[in-house]
mmCIF file with all atom_site columns, C-alpha atoms in Angstrom:
data_model
loop_
_atom_site.group_PDB
_atom_site.id
_atom_site.type_symbol
_atom_site.label_atom_id
_atom_site.label_alt_id
_atom_site.label_comp_id
_atom_site.label_asym_id
_atom_site.label_entity_id
_atom_site.label_seq_id
_atom_site.pdbx_PDB_ins_code
_atom_site.Cartn_x
_atom_site.Cartn_y
_atom_site.Cartn_z
_atom_site.occupancy
_atom_site.B_iso_or_equiv
_atom_site.pdbx_formal_charge
_atom_site.auth_seq_id
_atom_site.auth_comp_id
_atom_site.auth_asym_id
_atom_site.auth_atom_id
_atom_site.pdbx_PDB_model_num
ATOM 1   C CA . MET V 1 1   ? 0.000   0.000   0.000   1.00 65.00 ? 16  MET V CA 1
ATOM 2   C CA . GLY V 1 2   ? 1.030   3.596   -0.553  1.00 87.00 ? 17  GLY V CA 1
ATOM 3   C CA . ASN V 1 3   ? 0.907   6.370   2.020   1.00 92.00 ? 18  ASN V CA 1
ATOM 4   C CA . ARG V 1 4   ? -2.644  7.351   1.037   1.00 94.00 ? 19  ARG V CA 1
ATOM 5   C CA . GLU V 1 5   ? -3.992  3.822   1.567   1.00 95.00 ? 20  GLU V CA 1
ATOM 6   C CA . ASP V 1 6   ? -1.941  3.425   4.749   1.00 96.00 ? 21  ASP V CA 1
ATOM 7   C CA . LEU V 1 7   ? -3.464  6.648   6.079   1.00 97.00 ? 22  LEU V CA 1
ATOM 8   C CA . LEU V 1 8   ? -7.007  5.487   5.311   1.00 97.00 ? 23  LEU V CA 1
ATOM 9   C CA . ALA V 1 9   ? -6.350  2.154   7.029   1.00 97.00 ? 24  ALA V CA 1
ATOM 10  C CA . GLY V 1 10  ? -4.750  3.958   9.981   1.00 97.00 ? 25  GLY V CA 1
ATOM 11  C CA . ALA V 1 11  ? -7.653  6.388   10.241  1.00 97.00 ? 26  ALA V CA 1
ATOM 12  C CA . ARG V 1 12  ? -10.112 3.503   10.279  1.00 97.00 ? 27  ARG V CA 1
ATOM 13  C CA . ARG V 1 13  ? -8.158  1.776   13.080  1.00 97.00 ? 28  ARG V CA 1
ATOM 14  C CA . CYS V 1 14  ? -8.212  5.025   15.033  1.00 97.00 ? 29  CYS V CA 1
ATOM 15  C CA . LEU V 1 15  ? -11.968 5.402   14.500  1.00 97.00 ? 30  LEU V CA 1
ATOM 16  C CA . GLU V 1 16  ? -12.431 1.858   15.807  1.00 96.00 ? 31  GLU V CA 1
ATOM 17  C CA . GLU V 1 17  ? -10.203 2.385   18.831  1.00 96.00 ? 32  GLU V CA 1
ATOM 18  C CA . LYS V 1 18  ? -10.601 6.080   19.764  1.00 96.00 ? 33  LYS V CA 1
ATOM 19  C CA . GLY V 1 19  ? -13.624 7.398   17.895  1.00 95.00 ? 34  GLY V CA 1
ATOM 20  C CA . TYR V 1 20  ? -13.973 10.460  15.699  1.00 95.00 ? 35  TYR V CA 1
ATOM 21  C CA . ALA V 1 21  ? -13.543 13.253  18.226  1.00 93.00 ? 36  ALA V CA 1
ATOM 22  C CA . ARG V 1 22  ? -10.546 11.866  20.152  1.00 95.00 ? 37  ARG V CA 1
ATOM 23  C CA . THR V 1 23  ? -8.433  10.839  17.155  1.00 97.00 ? 38  THR V CA 1
ATOM 24  C CA . THR V 1 24  ? -5.484  13.148  16.578  1.00 96.00 ? 39  THR V CA 1
ATOM 25  C CA . VAL V 1 25  ? -3.161  13.675  13.627  1.00 97.00 ? 40  VAL V CA 1
ATOM 26  C CA . ARG V 1 26  ? -0.433  11.989  15.650  1.00 97.00 ? 41  ARG V CA 1
ATOM 27  C CA . ASP V 1 27  ? -2.680  8.953   16.295  1.00 97.00 ? 42  ASP V CA 1
ATOM 28  C CA . ILE V 1 28  ? -3.386  8.473   12.600  1.00 97.00 ? 43  ILE V CA 1
ATOM 29  C CA . ALA V 1 29  ? 0.218   8.985   11.523  1.00 96.00 ? 44  ALA V CA 1
ATOM 30  C CA . SER V 1 30  ? 1.376   6.499   14.142  1.00 97.00 ? 45  SER V CA 1
ATOM 31  C CA . ALA V 1 31  ? -1.245  3.905   13.136  1.00 97.00 ? 46  ALA V CA 1
ATOM 32  C CA . ALA V 1 32  ? -0.318  4.347   9.463   1.00 96.00 ? 47  ALA V CA 1
ATOM 33  C CA . GLN V 1 33  ? 3.421   4.489   10.190  1.00 96.00 ? 48  GLN V CA 1
ATOM 34  C CA . VAL V 1 34  ? 3.859   7.605   8.070   1.00 95.00 ? 49  VAL V CA 1
ATOM 35  C CA . SER V 1 35  ? 4.733   11.206  8.853   1.00 94.00 ? 50  SER V CA 1
ATOM 36  C CA . MET V 1 36  ? 2.093   13.613  10.103  1.00 95.00 ? 51  MET V CA 1
ATOM 37  C CA . ALA V 1 37  ? 2.792   15.832  7.086   1.00 95.00 ? 52  ALA V CA 1
ATOM 38  C CA . ALA V 1 38  ? 1.512   13.051  4.822   1.00 95.00 ? 53  ALA V CA 1
ATOM 39  C CA . ILE V 1 39  ? -2.022  13.694  6.102   1.00 96.00 ? 54  ILE V CA 1
ATOM 40  C CA . GLY V 1 40  ? -1.953  17.270  4.851   1.00 94.00 ? 55  GLY V CA 1
ATOM 41  C CA . TYR V 1 41  ? -0.326  16.255  1.584   1.00 95.00 ? 56  TYR V CA 1
ATOM 42  C CA . HIS V 1 42  ? -2.819  13.502  0.726   1.00 96.00 ? 57  HIS V CA 1
ATOM 43  C CA . PHE V 1 43  ? -6.037  14.723  2.394   1.00 96.00 ? 58  PHE V CA 1
ATOM 44  C CA . GLY V 1 44  ? -5.586  18.355  3.364   1.00 94.00 ? 59  GLY V CA 1
ATOM 45  C CA . SER V 1 45  ? -6.675  17.847  6.968   1.00 94.00 ? 60  SER V CA 1
ATOM 46  C CA . ARG V 1 46  ? -7.319  15.340  9.719   1.00 95.00 ? 61  ARG V CA 1
ATOM 47  C CA . GLU V 1 47  ? -11.049 15.950  9.341   1.00 93.00 ? 62  GLU V CA 1
ATOM 48  C CA . ALA V 1 48  ? -11.024 15.215  5.601   1.00 94.00 ? 63  ALA V CA 1
ATOM 49  C CA . LEU V 1 49  ? -9.125  11.965  6.194   1.00 96.00 ? 64  LEU V CA 1
ATOM 50  C CA . LEU V 1 50  ? -11.401 10.842  9.047   1.00 95.00 ? 65  LEU V CA 1
ATOM 51  C CA . ASN V 1 51  ? -14.472 11.709  6.978   1.00 94.00 ? 66  ASN V CA 1
ATOM 52  C CA . GLN V 1 52  ? -13.251 9.641   4.051   1.00 95.00 ? 67  GLN V CA 1
ATOM 53  C CA . ALA V 1 53  ? -12.421 6.675   6.308   1.00 96.00 ? 68  ALA V CA 1
ATOM 54  C CA . LEU V 1 54  ? -15.800 6.939   8.063   1.00 94.00 ? 69  LEU V CA 1
ATOM 55  C CA . PHE V 1 55  ? -17.782 7.203   4.818   1.00 92.00 ? 70  PHE V CA 1
ATOM 56  C CA . ALA V 1 56  ? -15.898 4.234   3.355   1.00 94.00 ? 71  ALA V CA 1
ATOM 57  C CA . ALA V 1 57  ? -16.782 2.157   6.436   1.00 93.00 ? 72  ALA V CA 1
ATOM 58  C CA . ILE V 1 58  ? -20.448 3.189   6.218   1.00 89.00 ? 73  ILE V CA 1
ATOM 59  C CA . ASP V 1 59  ? -20.539 2.356   2.489   1.00 86.00 ? 74  ASP V CA 1
ATOM 60  C CA . GLU V 1 60  ? -18.960 -1.025  3.245   1.00 88.00 ? 75  GLU V CA 1
ATOM 61  C CA . TRP V 1 61  ? -21.611 -1.704  5.887   1.00 85.00 ? 76  TRP V CA 1
ATOM 62  C CA . ALA V 1 62  ? -24.449 -0.532  3.611   1.00 79.00 ? 77  ALA V CA 1
ATOM 63  C CA . ALA V 1 63  ? -23.290 -2.795  0.783   1.00 77.00 ? 78  ALA V CA 1
ATOM 64  C CA . GLY V 1 64  ? -23.514 -5.809  3.079   1.00 74.00 ? 79  GLY V CA 1
ATOM 65  C CA . SER V 1 65  ? -26.666 -4.872  4.981   1.00 66.00 ? 80  SER V CA 1
ATOM 66  C CA . GLY V 1 66  ? -29.033 -3.955  2.202   1.00 54.00 ? 81  GLY V CA 1
ATOM 67  C CA . ARG V 1 67  ? -30.144 -7.467  1.337   1.00 55.00 ? 82  ARG V CA 1
ATOM 68  C CA . LEU V 1 68  ? -33.615 -8.483  2.394   1.00 51.00 ? 83  LEU V CA 1
ATOM 69  C CA . ALA V 1 69  ? -33.310 -11.926 3.959   1.00 52.00 ? 84  ALA V CA 1
ATOM 70  C CA . GLY V 1 70  ? -35.300 -15.100 3.459   1.00 53.00 ? 85  GLY V CA 1
ATOM 71  C CA . GLN V 1 71  ? -36.681 -15.135 -0.071  1.00 57.00 ? 86  GLN V CA 1
ATOM 72  C CA . GLY V 1 72  ? -39.308 -17.736 0.911   1.00 63.00 ? 87  GLY V CA 1
ATOM 73  C CA . ALA V 1 73  ? -40.543 -15.639 3.832   1.00 72.00 ? 88  ALA V CA 1
ATOM 74  C CA . THR V 1 74  ? -43.313 -13.040 3.799   1.00 81.00 ? 89  THR V CA 1
ATOM 75  C CA . ALA V 1 75  ? -42.424 -9.389  3.260   1.00 80.00 ? 90  ALA V CA 1
ATOM 76  C CA . GLU V 1 76  ? -43.171 -8.777  6.946   1.00 86.00 ? 91  GLU V CA 1
ATOM 77  C CA . GLU V 1 77  ? -40.804 -11.560 8.043   1.00 86.00 ? 92  GLU V CA 1
ATOM 78  C CA . ARG V 1 78  ? -38.060 -10.312 5.709   1.00 82.00 ? 93  ARG V CA 1
ATOM 79  C CA . TYR V 1 79  ? -38.439 -6.767  7.015   1.00 86.00 ? 94  TYR V CA 1
ATOM 80  C CA . ALA V 1 80  ? -38.318 -7.916  10.649  1.00 89.00 ? 95  ALA V CA 1
ATOM 81  C CA . ASP V 1 81  ? -35.264 -10.069 9.925   1.00 89.00 ? 96  ASP V CA 1
ATOM 82  C CA . THR V 1 82  ? -33.554 -7.125  8.245   1.00 85.00 ? 97  THR V CA 1
ATOM 83  C CA . TRP V 1 83  ? -34.077 -5.033  11.400  1.00 89.00 ? 98  TRP V CA 1
ATOM 84  C CA . ASP V 1 84  ? -32.769 -7.808  13.640  1.00 90.00 ? 99  ASP V CA 1
ATOM 85  C CA . ARG V 1 85  ? -29.588 -7.923  11.530  1.00 89.00 ? 100 ARG V CA 1
ATOM 86  C CA . LYS V 1 86  ? -29.233 -4.136  11.646  1.00 88.00 ? 101 LYS V CA 1
ATOM 87  C CA . SER V 1 87  ? -29.600 -4.162  15.442  1.00 89.00 ? 102 SER V CA 1
ATOM 88  C CA . ARG V 1 88  ? -26.844 -6.776  15.727  1.00 90.00 ? 103 ARG V CA 1
ATOM 89  C CA . ASP V 1 89  ? -24.679 -4.630  13.452  1.00 89.00 ? 104 ASP V CA 1
ATOM 90  C CA . PHE V 1 90  ? -25.189 -1.628  15.744  1.00 91.00 ? 105 PHE V CA 1
ATOM 91  C CA . LEU V 1 91  ? -23.712 -3.640  18.592  1.00 91.00 ? 106 LEU V CA 1
ATOM 92  C CA . ASP V 1 92  ? -21.080 -5.589  16.638  1.00 91.00 ? 107 ASP V CA 1
ATOM 93  C CA . MET V 1 93  ? -19.857 -2.394  14.976  1.00 92.00 ? 108 MET V CA 1
ATOM 94  C CA . ARG V 1 94  ? -20.481 -0.030  17.892  1.00 94.00 ? 109 ARG V CA 1
ATOM 95  C CA . TRP V 1 95  ? -17.387 1.979   16.938  1.00 95.00 ? 110 TRP V CA 1
ATOM 96  C CA . LEU V 1 96  ? -18.856 2.841   13.522  1.00 94.00 ? 111 LEU V CA 1
ATOM 97  C CA . TRP V 1 97  ? -22.134 4.168   14.881  1.00 93.00 ? 112 TRP V CA 1
ATOM 98  C CA . LEU V 1 98  ? -20.538 6.099   17.728  1.00 94.00 ? 113 LEU V CA 1
ATOM 99  C CA . ALA V 1 99  ? -18.086 7.667   15.247  1.00 94.00 ? 114 ALA V CA 1
ATOM 100 C CA . ASN V 1 100 ? -21.053 8.499   13.025  1.00 92.00 ? 115 ASN V CA 1
ATOM 101 C CA . ILE V 1 101 ? -22.809 10.283  15.902  1.00 94.00 ? 116 ILE V CA 1
ATOM 102 C CA . GLU V 1 102 ? -19.603 12.142  16.810  1.00 95.00 ? 117 GLU V CA 1
ATOM 103 C CA . ALA V 1 103 ? -19.211 13.207  13.169  1.00 94.00 ? 118 ALA V CA 1
ATOM 104 C CA . PHE V 1 104 ? -22.802 14.497  13.140  1.00 94.00 ? 119 PHE V CA 1
ATOM 105 C CA . VAL V 1 105 ? -22.118 16.616  16.223  1.00 95.00 ? 120 VAL V CA 1
ATOM 106 C CA . HIS V 1 106 ? -18.858 17.907  14.704  1.00 93.00 ? 121 HIS V CA 1
ATOM 107 C CA . ALA V 1 107 ? -20.679 18.680  11.429  1.00 94.00 ? 122 ALA V CA 1
ATOM 108 C CA . GLN V 1 108 ? -22.711 21.377  13.174  1.00 95.00 ? 123 GLN V CA 1
ATOM 109 C CA . SER V 1 109 ? -19.570 23.542  13.031  1.00 94.00 ? 124 SER V CA 1
ATOM 110 C CA . SER V 1 110 ? -18.202 22.138  9.749   1.00 92.00 ? 125 SER V CA 1
ATOM 111 C CA . PRO V 1 111 ? -20.186 23.119  6.636   1.00 93.00 ? 126 PRO V CA 1
ATOM 112 C CA . GLU V 1 112 ? -18.199 20.699  4.448   1.00 90.00 ? 127 GLU V CA 1
ATOM 113 C CA . LEU V 1 113 ? -18.909 17.718  6.698   1.00 92.00 ? 128 LEU V CA 1
ATOM 114 C CA . LEU V 1 114 ? -22.558 18.735  7.110   1.00 94.00 ? 129 LEU V CA 1
ATOM 115 C CA . ALA V 1 115 ? -22.942 18.855  3.313   1.00 94.00 ? 130 ALA V CA 1
ATOM 116 C CA . ALA V 1 116 ? -21.291 15.438  2.955   1.00 91.00 ? 131 ALA V CA 1
ATOM 117 C CA . LEU V 1 117 ? -23.562 13.906  5.608   1.00 92.00 ? 132 LEU V CA 1
ATOM 118 C CA . ALA V 1 118 ? -26.632 15.470  3.981   1.00 94.00 ? 133 ALA V CA 1
ATOM 119 C CA . GLU V 1 119 ? -25.612 14.030  0.606   1.00 93.00 ? 134 GLU V CA 1
ATOM 120 C CA . GLY V 1 120 ? -25.127 10.626  2.228   1.00 89.00 ? 135 GLY V CA 1
ATOM 121 C CA . GLN V 1 121 ? -28.653 10.819  3.647   1.00 92.00 ? 136 GLN V CA 1
ATOM 122 C CA . ARG V 1 122 ? -30.079 11.717  0.226   1.00 94.00 ? 137 ARG V CA 1
ATOM 123 C CA . ARG V 1 123 ? -28.355 8.683   -1.323  1.00 91.00 ? 138 ARG V CA 1
ATOM 124 C CA . SER V 1 124 ? -29.480 6.445   1.549   1.00 90.00 ? 139 SER V CA 1
ATOM 125 C CA . ARG V 1 125 ? -33.120 7.527   1.227   1.00 94.00 ? 140 ARG V CA 1
ATOM 126 C CA . ARG V 1 126 ? -33.116 6.545   -2.452  1.00 94.00 ? 141 ARG V CA 1
ATOM 127 C CA . MET V 1 127 ? -31.288 3.246   -1.857  1.00 89.00 ? 142 MET V CA 1
ATOM 128 C CA . VAL V 1 128 ? -33.604 2.189   0.986   1.00 87.00 ? 143 VAL V CA 1
ATOM 129 C CA . ALA V 1 129 ? -36.768 3.236   -0.869  1.00 90.00 ? 144 ALA V CA 1
ATOM 130 C CA . ALA V 1 130 ? -35.660 1.212   -3.901  1.00 89.00 ? 145 ALA V CA 1
ATOM 131 C CA . GLN V 1 131 ? -34.929 -1.848  -1.731  1.00 84.00 ? 146 GLN V CA 1
ATOM 132 C CA . LEU V 1 132 ? -38.285 -1.652  0.040   1.00 84.00 ? 147 LEU V CA 1
ATOM 133 C CA . ALA V 1 133 ? -40.228 -1.036  -3.199  1.00 85.00 ? 148 ALA V CA 1
ATOM 134 C CA . GLY V 1 134 ? -38.289 -3.787  -4.991  1.00 84.00 ? 149 GLY V CA 1
ATOM 135 C CA . VAL V 1 135 ? -37.200 -1.595  -7.894  1.00 89.00 ? 150 VAL V CA 1
ATOM 136 C CA . PRO V 1 136 ? -33.817 -0.359  -9.200  1.00 92.00 ? 151 PRO V CA 1
ATOM 137 C CA . GLU V 1 137 ? -32.643 2.915   -7.651  1.00 93.00 ? 152 GLU V CA 1
ATOM 138 C CA . ASP V 1 138 ? -33.028 4.821   -10.914 1.00 94.00 ? 153 ASP V CA 1
ATOM 139 C CA . GLU V 1 139 ? -36.690 3.732   -11.122 1.00 95.00 ? 154 GLU V CA 1
ATOM 140 C CA . VAL V 1 140 ? -37.836 4.475   -7.573  1.00 95.00 ? 155 VAL V CA 1
ATOM 141 C CA . ALA V 1 141 ? -40.546 7.140   -7.400  1.00 95.00 ? 156 ALA V CA 1
ATOM 142 C CA . GLN V 1 142 ? -39.536 10.432  -5.782  1.00 95.00 ? 157 GLN V CA 1
ATOM 143 C CA . GLU V 1 143 ? -42.584 10.125  -3.527  1.00 96.00 ? 158 GLU V CA 1
ATOM 144 C CA . ASP V 1 144 ? -41.208 6.811   -2.213  1.00 95.00 ? 159 ASP V CA 1
ATOM 145 C CA . VAL V 1 145 ? -37.766 8.350   -1.742  1.00 96.00 ? 160 VAL V CA 1
ATOM 146 C CA . ARG V 1 146 ? -39.255 11.089  0.439   1.00 95.00 ? 161 ARG V CA 1
ATOM 147 C CA . ALA V 1 147 ? -41.761 8.877   2.284   1.00 94.00 ? 162 ALA V CA 1
ATOM 148 C CA . LEU V 1 148 ? -40.363 5.333   2.527   1.00 92.00 ? 163 LEU V CA 1
ATOM 149 C CA . GLY V 1 149 ? -36.739 6.422   2.539   1.00 93.00 ? 164 GLY V CA 1
ATOM 150 C CA . SER V 1 150 ? -37.192 9.176   5.113   1.00 95.00 ? 165 SER V CA 1
ATOM 151 C CA . VAL V 1 151 ? -39.247 7.033   7.492   1.00 94.00 ? 166 VAL V CA 1
ATOM 152 C CA . HIS V 1 152 ? -36.760 4.178   7.255   1.00 92.00 ? 167 HIS V CA 1
ATOM 153 C CA . LEU V 1 153 ? -33.806 6.498   7.967   1.00 92.00 ? 168 LEU V CA 1
ATOM 154 C CA . ALA V 1 154 ? -35.667 7.955   10.945  1.00 94.00 ? 169 ALA V CA 1
ATOM 155 C CA . LEU V 1 155 ? -36.220 4.432   12.256  1.00 94.00 ? 170 LEU V CA 1
ATOM 156 C CA . LEU V 1 156 ? -32.587 3.565   11.598  1.00 91.00 ? 171 LEU V CA 1
ATOM 157 C CA . SER V 1 157 ? -31.299 6.513   13.634  1.00 93.00 ? 172 SER V CA 1
ATOM 158 C CA . GLY V 1 158 ? -33.751 5.915   16.458  1.00 94.00 ? 173 GLY V CA 1
ATOM 159 C CA . VAL V 1 159 ? -33.159 2.176   16.722  1.00 94.00 ? 174 VAL V CA 1
ATOM 160 C CA . MET V 1 160 ? -29.394 2.748   16.550  1.00 93.00 ? 175 MET V CA 1
ATOM 161 C CA . VAL V 1 161 ? -29.498 5.164   19.490  1.00 94.00 ? 176 VAL V CA 1
ATOM 162 C CA . GLN V 1 162 ? -31.738 2.807   21.474  1.00 94.00 ? 177 GLN V CA 1
ATOM 163 C CA . ALA V 1 163 ? -29.453 -0.176  20.807  1.00 93.00 ? 178 ALA V CA 1
ATOM 164 C CA . LEU V 1 164 ? -26.322 1.773   21.765  1.00 93.00 ? 179 LEU V CA 1
ATOM 165 C CA . THR V 1 165 ? -27.954 3.220   24.878  1.00 94.00 ? 180 THR V CA 1
ATOM 166 C CA . ASP V 1 166 ? -29.904 0.268   26.261  1.00 94.00 ? 181 ASP V CA 1
ATOM 167 C CA . GLU V 1 167 ? -29.256 -2.931  24.332  1.00 91.00 ? 182 GLU V CA 1
ATOM 168 C CA . GLU V 1 168 ? -31.751 -4.985  26.361  1.00 93.00 ? 183 GLU V CA 1
ATOM 169 C CA . GLN V 1 169 ? -34.664 -2.647  25.667  1.00 94.00 ? 184 GLN V CA 1
ATOM 170 C CA . ALA V 1 170 ? -33.978 -1.894  21.989  1.00 93.00 ? 185 ALA V CA 1
ATOM 171 C CA . PRO V 1 171 ? -36.878 -3.044  19.796  1.00 95.00 ? 186 PRO V CA 1
ATOM 172 C CA . THR V 1 172 ? -36.655 -6.295  17.860  1.00 93.00 ? 187 THR V CA 1
ATOM 173 C CA . GLY V 1 173 ? -37.563 -6.526  14.205  1.00 92.00 ? 188 GLY V CA 1
ATOM 174 C CA . ARG V 1 174 ? -40.927 -8.075  15.050  1.00 94.00 ? 189 ARG V CA 1
ATOM 175 C CA . GLU V 1 175 ? -41.676 -5.312  17.540  1.00 95.00 ? 190 GLU V CA 1
ATOM 176 C CA . LEU V 1 176 ? -40.884 -2.702  14.897  1.00 95.00 ? 191 LEU V CA 1
ATOM 177 C CA . VAL V 1 177 ? -43.233 -4.389  12.430  1.00 94.00 ? 192 VAL V CA 1
ATOM 178 C CA . ARG V 1 178 ? -45.986 -4.571  15.094  1.00 95.00 ? 193 ARG V CA 1
ATOM 179 C CA . GLY V 1 179 ? -45.363 -0.923  15.952  1.00 96.00 ? 194 GLY V CA 1
ATOM 180 C CA . LEU V 1 180 ? -45.615 0.159   12.315  1.00 94.00 ? 195 LEU V CA 1
ATOM 181 C CA . ARG V 1 181 ? -48.841 -1.843  11.892  1.00 94.00 ? 196 ARG V CA 1
ATOM 182 C CA . ARG V 1 182 ? -50.275 -0.293  15.079  1.00 95.00 ? 197 ARG V CA 1
ATOM 183 C CA . MET V 1 183 ? -49.311 3.182   13.869  1.00 93.00 ? 198 MET V CA 1
ATOM 184 C CA . VAL V 1 184 ? -51.212 2.574   10.621  1.00 93.00 ? 199 VAL V CA 1
ATOM 185 C CA . GLU V 1 185 ? -54.235 1.392   12.625  1.00 93.00 ? 200 GLU V CA 1
ATOM 186 C CA . LEU V 1 186 ? -54.142 4.524   14.784  1.00 94.00 ? 201 LEU V CA 1
ATOM 187 C CA . LEU V 1 187 ? -53.765 6.778   11.751  1.00 92.00 ? 202 LEU V CA 1
ATOM 188 C CA . GLU V 1 188 ? -56.707 5.083   10.050  1.00 91.00 ? 203 GLU V CA 1
ATOM 189 C CA . GLU V 1 189 ? -58.838 5.456   13.189  1.00 88.00 ? 204 GLU V CA 1
ATOM 190 C CA . SER V 1 190 ? -58.102 9.171   13.338  1.00 75.00 ? 205 SER V CA 1
ATOM 191 C CA . VAL V 1 191 ? -59.312 9.832   9.782   1.00 68.00 ? 206 VAL V CA 1
ATOM 192 C CA . PRO V 1 192 ? -62.714 11.552  9.958   1.00 70.00 ? 207 PRO V CA 1
ATOM 193 C CA . THR V 1 193 ? -65.507 9.713   8.188   1.00 64.00 ? 208 THR V CA 1
ATOM 194 C CA . ASP V 1 194 ? -68.126 11.396  6.019   1.00 63.00 ? 209 ASP V CA 1
ATOM 195 C CA . GLY V 1 195 ? -71.548 11.491  7.601   1.00 53.00 ? 210 GLY V CA 1
#
């Protein structure tokens, strides 16, 4: 590997071990076994390098987590199973989700990072909506991107925080499905009838 690849690998190790906020230039350079100046040369800043390493890890996770499981199962069972796998990922890859939260907090004072996170959310909404609708990303309706994609991302963030905060009380996939069904029932009950 060259210095650039070594730095990305070193930054990822630092994210895993120290998190986003506590990782220093010295930490990354030491993990990569290159000079601190190499960070500026290849990435411009510590933040740019950490962002690239974090986004690469998230993309890697998304590529492996997007499959709906159990082709012979009902859509409800597949959706519940998908959530159970995501919840396990939150715990197995705790470092990734904590670094993601730290990056979000840091982004409030970093317009570049905030823009990158917002773009990532736009891509994720489309990808998730396409998966749920069972169509290619370039064919998913914009209405589904905004509705299905946004609701799923809201669930993802909320379940992630619950799993990281109180693993024993985080909802299971089946509980999420029951909760979504109950929400639909309540919404239908609240619709005024004519007459």
